[in-house]
Amino acid sequence: MITQTYKVKGMHCASCAFIIDKTLEETEGVNSADANYGTEKVKISFDEKKISLENISKKIEQVGYTLVLETIKPNEKLIELKKIRNKAFSVIPLAVIGIIFMMWEIPVSKYLLPVFATYALFFVGLPYLRGVLRFLRYGKANMDTLVGIGTSVAYIYSFINPAQGYFDVTIVVIAFISLGKYLEARSKLKTGDAIEKLLNLQAKVALVIRSGKEIEIPVDQVVHGDLIIVKPGNSVPVDGILTEGESFINESMISGEPMSVSKKVGDGVVAGTINESGSFIFKATKVGSETVLARIIKMVEEAQGSKAPIQALADKISGVFVPIVLILSFVSLGLWLIVGSQYLGLPAALSFGLVSFVSILVIACPCALGLATPTAIIVGVGKGAREGILVKDAGTLQKLHKVNVVVVDKTGTLTKGKPELISIQNFSSKDQTSGIFERSDLELITILASLENKSEHPIAHAITSHASQNKLNILTVNNFEAIKGKGVKGVIDSIEYYAGNTKLIQDLNLSFNVSMIEKETMEGKTPVILATREKVLAAIMVADSIKPEAVEAVKNLHKLGIKVVMLTGDNKNTADFIAKQVGIDEVVAEVMPEDKLNKIKSLQAEGKVVAMAGDGVNDAPALAAADVGIAMATGTDVAIESAGITLLHGDISKLVKAIRLSKITMTGIKQNLFWAFFYNVVGIPLAGGLFYPVFGWMLSPVFAGLAMALSSVSVVGNSLRLKTKKI
């Protein structure tokens, strides 16, 4: 079974998506089909042994659509948009003349209007006529069918009864609808510009070193292991590891982080980022579809093409909308002829009946309903991607706005996830008997880092990293020995030094400030004590420090009315201290991964909607069980399967932005759906003449066409408004 997403040409309304789905699902060998009018794509799951892609394409060609099997060129959408614009703009002058003829009875109009109407219907309105023919042949009706029947009836009747002709209606309705389609297509192009911007980040060429020479090759020819040169101002073509040089790289375009990031030998670089300063050489480790940028583009495309649960009702209505409208239009015409002729006479009743018949067909378009959800999702997902918030699917974005409890892991979410040297207590002083004189903090850290340089312990890495950042030299250590469970020892410049925990110092029978050490330990810090045989020289505190943005993020979650729970495997003292500093509502410490899962389930049993934010590794079960799993991706790790949302660079402040994004997107969808439903609920009765007996209101097909065009444009415009919202 193969599941792929393909572009579809010829989708003009939400009912088109319904026709495509139904046609494909009735095809043997096709397991499922899910067409999306907003993205003009269809996701097909089919058995390649039973049916080929070419035969699937032929099936939907019968009902008026084309499956695009080749890769779409970047400017193809613009070319298509230009065609739509040219057709619309060619008929607009004729519509203006038609309106003038409607207002003033100019003699020449009876000769010009039939010519204008013929051009409008058979050239500009050709897609609508094809919709009528498909309906007659296959029984499949869409928006094109409605407009085609309405304008054709007006056109034919005008020849039958020239004295009461509706040539002007045919011209103006097609002009307004064509203009509306152009404005809608142009606006839809803007909703999906996030993908275009991401695609534009991809470098076209790479400067590689092969056989000792620098050569420029297309980026798709780069292979694993290639050494690539990146000069200032150029973008990184693929992912890799820096092997020579150093620089500052702007990663804002894929992470939303405004500050440039320092890169040195051994650091990773990702495709699409911009080199801002010095030249460097890096080794390609991920190319083509493996790169972070390629995976981000894929995630965004899939999320924009997915459907939110809230869209289900609109889809059901759109599926039966066109047949119902056809029935209503004929019922309206029949009622005018049967009932209206008794009060108005047959000629007047027929005239009113035809007006209502055409108006209902023209005004009742499911486009606004079909566009309400997908356009908002496309904009919302794209906006998130620019902020470093990757949404897996539309359903996740919808669920997130209802979250009232956020569960967070401590390490890597609230804290940086790696120990750092926090402070140093210097106990060295002049002591002639021991031969040790007062040492500066940097001297003591240099000695400690030299000892720890031979250790593999994470705390040792924290100390050596601190020394490296401060450009401290590592000294030669002789007679090095690791003392299991306690620390290390070694000789530097003929002096034997010890570095380790309190047990090691107690074994040396040295006195030290126990209460101070215990107080620091209660705050989640780990002491490393440096000493000689005779004296304690310093106590260095190492801890996993709180992320600077964590406190503000928790405050903002509280402002949104969200409770924050911290789950951690760390000891209770450390957890409580961190929680107090950050402002966490509830702490559950010393838990195993399965305990985290149970806590999520217990919160859900209380009726809570739970989002879980974690690192995506040991938190995977809890992330999968939560209503919304949020992975804190760090470095180049963005493919975290158990999470519905991935926050690049592990920035918890983006969690708040993700929730705000969900809320404004859902507000936009609800506004769109309200106006789409309201428009049809009011528009169809008005077009049918329901208010004529009481208020004398009749809706001209001309205004019906204008209203239909504006309804779709207004929905897309409202979705585009989300771009301006701050999250």
mmCIF file of N, CA and C in Angstrom, residues 660-720:
data_model
loop_
_atom_site.group_PDB
_atom_site.id
_atom_site.type_symbol
_atom_site.label_atom_id
_atom_site.label_comp_id
_atom_site.label_asym_id
_atom_site.label_seq_id
_atom_site.Cartn_x
_atom_site.Cartn_y
_atom_site.Cartn_z
ATOM 1 N N ARG A 660 -0.692 30.304 21.989
ATOM 2 C CA ARG A 660 -1.318 31.528 21.459
ATOM 3 C C ARG A 660 -1.640 31.361 19.970
ATOM 4 N N LEU A 661 -0.711 30.749 19.239
ATOM 5 C CA LEU A 661 -0.918 30.508 17.807
ATOM 6 C C LEU A 661 -2.162 29.655 17.597
ATOM 7 N N SER A 662 -2.305 28.612 18.399
ATOM 8 C CA SER A 662 -3.470 27.739 18.308
ATOM 9 C C SER A 662 -4.757 28.521 18.564
ATOM 10 N N LYS A 663 -4.730 29.364 19.583
ATOM 11 C CA LYS A 663 -5.932 30.132 19.943
ATOM 12 C C LYS A 663 -6.341 31.111 18.838
ATOM 13 N N ILE A 664 -5.361 31.838 18.256
ATOM 14 C CA ILE A 664 -5.732 32.815 17.218
ATOM 15 C C ILE A 664 -6.144 32.096 15.928
ATOM 16 N N THR A 665 -5.539 30.937 15.664
ATOM 17 C CA THR A 665 -5.930 30.170 14.467
ATOM 18 C C THR A 665 -7.351 29.661 14.609
ATOM 19 N N MET A 666 -7.682 29.114 15.785
ATOM 20 C CA MET A 666 -9.030 28.599 16.007
ATOM 21 C C MET A 666 -10.065 29.727 15.992
ATOM 22 N N THR A 667 -9.697 30.885 16.520
ATOM 23 C CA THR A 667 -10.607 32.039 16.466
ATOM 24 C C THR A 667 -10.883 32.405 15.012
ATOM 25 N N GLY A 668 -9.824 32.424 14.198
ATOM 26 C CA GLY A 668 -9.972 32.728 12.773
ATOM 27 C C GLY A 668 -10.867 31.725 12.068
ATOM 28 N N ILE A 669 -10.700 30.436 12.372
ATOM 29 C CA ILE A 669 -11.518 29.385 11.758
ATOM 30 C C ILE A 669 -12.987 29.563 12.134
ATOM 31 N N LYS A 670 -13.242 29.820 13.416
ATOM 32 C CA LYS A 670 -14.630 29.983 13.880
ATOM 33 C C LYS A 670 -15.290 31.197 13.232
ATOM 34 N N GLN A 671 -14.524 32.288 13.088
ATOM 35 C CA GLN A 671 -15.052 33.479 12.404
ATOM 36 C C GLN A 671 -15.395 33.148 10.956
ATOM 37 N N ASN A 672 -14.466 32.439 10.294
ATOM 38 C CA ASN A 672 -14.686 32.067 8.896
ATOM 39 C C ASN A 672 -15.927 31.201 8.731
ATOM 40 N N LEU A 673 -16.058 30.185 9.591
ATOM 41 C CA LEU A 673 -17.199 29.276 9.499
ATOM 42 C C LEU A 673 -18.520 29.999 9.786
ATOM 43 N N PHE A 674 -18.493 30.896 10.769
ATOM 44 C CA PHE A 674 -19.710 31.649 11.107
ATOM 45 C C PHE A 674 -20.199 32.441 9.903
ATOM 46 N N TRP A 675 -19.280 33.211 9.301
ATOM 47 C CA TRP A 675 -19.691 34.064 8.186
ATOM 48 C C TRP A 675 -20.060 33.241 6.954
ATOM 49 N N ALA A 676 -19.377 32.104 6.754
ATOM 50 C CA ALA A 676 -19.707 31.240 5.613
ATOM 51 C C ALA A 676 -21.114 30.661 5.773
ATOM 52 N N PHE A 677 -21.443 30.185 6.977
ATOM 53 C CA PHE A 677 -22.787 29.655 7.235
ATOM 54 C C PHE A 677 -23.833 30.777 7.167
ATOM 55 N N PHE A 678 -23.514 31.899 7.814
ATOM 56 C CA PHE A 678 -24.442 33.036 7.869
ATOM 57 C C PHE A 678 -24.765 33.532 6.457
ATOM 58 N N TYR A 679 -23.724 33.600 5.638
ATOM 59 C CA TYR A 679 -23.871 34.081 4.260
ATOM 60 C C TYR A 679 -24.862 33.203 3.487
ATOM 61 N N ASN A 680 -24.710 31.883 3.617
ATOM 62 C CA ASN A 680 -25.596 30.978 2.884
ATOM 63 C C ASN A 680 -27.003 30.931 3.480
ATOM 64 N N VAL A 681 -27.086 30.981 4.812
ATOM 65 C CA VAL A 681 -28.399 30.941 5.477
ATOM 66 C C VAL A 681 -29.242 32.150 5.067
ATOM 67 N N VAL A 682 -28.613 33.310 4.942
ATOM 68 C CA VAL A 682 -29.334 34.529 4.559
ATOM 69 C C VAL A 682 -29.441 34.646 3.038
ATOM 70 N N GLY A 683 -28.341 34.317 2.335
ATOM 71 C CA GLY A 683 -28.263 34.549 0.894
ATOM 72 C C GLY A 683 -29.241 33.722 0.079
ATOM 73 N N ILE A 684 -29.390 32.435 0.404
ATOM 74 C CA ILE A 684 -30.251 31.559 -0.407
ATOM 75 C C ILE A 684 -31.728 31.969 -0.319
ATOM 76 N N PRO A 685 -32.283 32.194 0.888
ATOM 77 C CA PRO A 685 -33.688 32.649 0.945
ATOM 78 C C PRO A 685 -33.897 33.993 0.239
ATOM 79 N N LEU A 686 -32.908 34.892 0.373
ATOM 80 C CA LEU A 686 -33.021 36.204 -0.274
ATOM 81 C C LEU A 686 -33.037 36.044 -1.788
ATOM 82 N N ALA A 687 -32.123 35.191 -2.289
ATOM 83 C CA ALA A 687 -32.054 34.949 -3.738
ATOM 84 C C ALA A 687 -33.310 34.270 -4.253
ATOM 85 N N GLY A 688 -33.921 33.421 -3.428
ATOM 86 C CA GLY A 688 -35.128 32.698 -3.846
ATOM 87 C C GLY A 688 -36.387 33.538 -3.831
ATOM 88 N N GLY A 689 -36.318 34.763 -3.270
ATOM 89 C CA GLY A 689 -37.485 35.651 -3.237
ATOM 90 C C GLY A 689 -38.383 35.427 -2.047
ATOM 91 N N LEU A 690 -37.864 34.786 -0.986
ATOM 92 C CA LEU A 690 -38.676 34.496 0.198
ATOM 93 C C LEU A 690 -39.189 35.781 0.853
ATOM 94 N N PHE A 691 -38.393 36.860 0.745
ATOM 95 C CA PHE A 691 -38.782 38.114 1.411
ATOM 96 C C PHE A 691 -39.596 39.035 0.498
ATOM 97 N N TYR A 692 -39.810 38.607 -0.752
ATOM 98 C CA TYR A 692 -40.526 39.480 -1.701
ATOM 99 C C TYR A 692 -41.975 39.762 -1.287
ATOM 100 N N PRO A 693 -42.751 38.748 -0.870
ATOM 101 C CA PRO A 693 -44.157 39.026 -0.501
ATOM 102 C C PRO A 693 -44.295 40.023 0.641
ATOM 103 N N VAL A 694 -43.352 40.042 1.568
ATOM 104 C CA VAL A 694 -43.462 40.916 2.747
ATOM 105 C C VAL A 694 -42.768 42.260 2.516
ATOM 106 N N PHE A 695 -41.489 42.217 2.041
ATOM 107 C CA PHE A 695 -40.697 43.447 1.922
ATOM 108 C C PHE A 695 -40.476 43.907 0.478
ATOM 109 N N GLY A 696 -40.851 43.076 -0.485
ATOM 110 C CA GLY A 696 -40.623 43.433 -1.883
ATOM 111 C C GLY A 696 -39.167 43.302 -2.296
ATOM 112 N N TRP A 697 -38.401 42.477 -1.528
ATOM 113 C CA TRP A 697 -36.969 42.310 -1.826
ATOM 114 C C TRP A 697 -36.749 41.177 -2.825
ATOM 115 N N MET A 698 -36.026 41.475 -3.892
ATOM 116 C CA MET A 698 -35.559 40.453 -4.832
ATOM 117 C C MET A 698 -34.075 40.710 -5.082
ATOM 118 N N LEU A 699 -33.311 39.639 -5.125
ATOM 119 C CA LEU A 699 -31.867 39.783 -5.335
ATOM 120 C C LEU A 699 -31.537 39.542 -6.801
ATOM 121 N N SER A 700 -30.969 40.543 -7.441
ATOM 122 C CA SER A 700 -30.558 40.394 -8.840
ATOM 123 C C SER A 700 -29.423 39.385 -8.941
ATOM 124 N N PRO A 701 -29.381 38.552 -9.976
ATOM 125 C CA PRO A 701 -28.259 37.630 -10.170
ATOM 126 C C PRO A 701 -26.909 38.334 -10.218
ATOM 127 N N VAL A 702 -26.937 39.595 -10.671
ATOM 128 C CA VAL A 702 -25.694 40.384 -10.724
ATOM 129 C C VAL A 702 -25.116 40.539 -9.328
ATOM 130 N N PHE A 703 -25.960 40.944 -8.381
ATOM 131 C CA PHE A 703 -25.493 41.117 -7.001
ATOM 132 C C PHE A 703 -25.225 39.779 -6.329
ATOM 133 N N ALA A 704 -25.956 38.754 -6.763
ATOM 134 C CA ALA A 704 -25.697 37.407 -6.241
ATOM 135 C C ALA A 704 -24.291 36.964 -6.622
ATOM 136 N N GLY A 705 -23.905 37.242 -7.879
ATOM 137 C CA GLY A 705 -22.552 36.905 -8.337
ATOM 138 C C GLY A 705 -21.494 37.671 -7.570
ATOM 139 N N LEU A 706 -21.762 38.953 -7.333
ATOM 140 C CA LEU A 706 -20.808 39.779 -6.576
ATOM 141 C C LEU A 706 -20.680 39.262 -5.150
ATOM 142 N N ALA A 707 -21.820 38.939 -4.531
ATOM 143 C CA ALA A 707 -21.810 38.443 -3.144
ATOM 144 C C ALA A 707 -21.048 37.132 -3.038
ATOM 145 N N MET A 708 -21.269 36.232 -4.030
ATOM 146 C CA MET A 708 -20.576 34.945 -4.005
ATOM 147 C C MET A 708 -19.067 35.130 -4.100
ATOM 148 N N ALA A 709 -18.652 36.013 -5.009
ATOM 149 C CA ALA A 709 -17.216 36.261 -5.190
ATOM 150 C C ALA A 709 -16.598 36.833 -3.918
ATOM 151 N N LEU A 710 -17.302 37.790 -3.314
ATOM 152 C CA LEU A 710 -16.761 38.449 -2.123
ATOM 153 C C LEU A 710 -16.721 37.516 -0.917
ATOM 154 N N SER A 711 -17.649 36.540 -0.858
ATOM 155 C CA SER A 711 -17.678 35.645 0.306
ATOM 156 C C SER A 711 -16.377 34.853 0.414
ATOM 157 N N SER A 712 -15.904 34.310 -0.709
ATOM 158 C CA SER A 712 -14.661 33.523 -0.695
ATOM 159 C C SER A 712 -13.461 34.403 -0.388
ATOM 160 N N VAL A 713 -13.441 35.580 -1.030
ATOM 161 C CA VAL A 713 -12.311 36.494 -0.832
ATOM 162 C C VAL A 713 -12.243 36.954 0.619
ATOM 163 N N SER A 714 -13.410 37.206 1.232
ATOM 164 C CA SER A 714 -13.425 37.685 2.621
ATOM 165 C C SER A 714 -12.916 36.623 3.588
ATOM 166 N N VAL A 715 -13.247 35.348 3.314
ATOM 167 C CA VAL A 715 -12.782 34.252 4.172
ATOM 168 C C VAL A 715 -11.265 34.119 4.086
ATOM 169 N N VAL A 716 -10.730 34.140 2.861
ATOM 170 C CA VAL A 716 -9.272 34.042 2.691
ATOM 171 C C VAL A 716 -8.590 35.271 3.303
ATOM 172 N N GLY A 717 -9.205 36.442 3.094
ATOM 173 C CA GLY A 717 -8.644 37.677 3.670
ATOM 174 C C GLY A 717 -8.596 37.627 5.185
ATOM 175 N N ASN A 718 -9.644 37.080 5.798
ATOM 176 C CA ASN A 718 -9.660 36.958 7.260
ATOM 177 C C ASN A 718 -8.569 36.005 7.745
ATOM 178 N N SER A 719 -8.327 34.934 6.978
ATOM 179 C CA SER A 719 -7.254 33.994 7.333
ATOM 180 C C SER A 719 -5.892 34.667 7.219
ATOM 181 N N LEU A 720 -5.716 35.470 6.166
ATOM 182 C CA LEU A 720 -4.438 36.180 5.979
ATOM 183 C C LEU A 720 -4.175 37.169 7.116
#
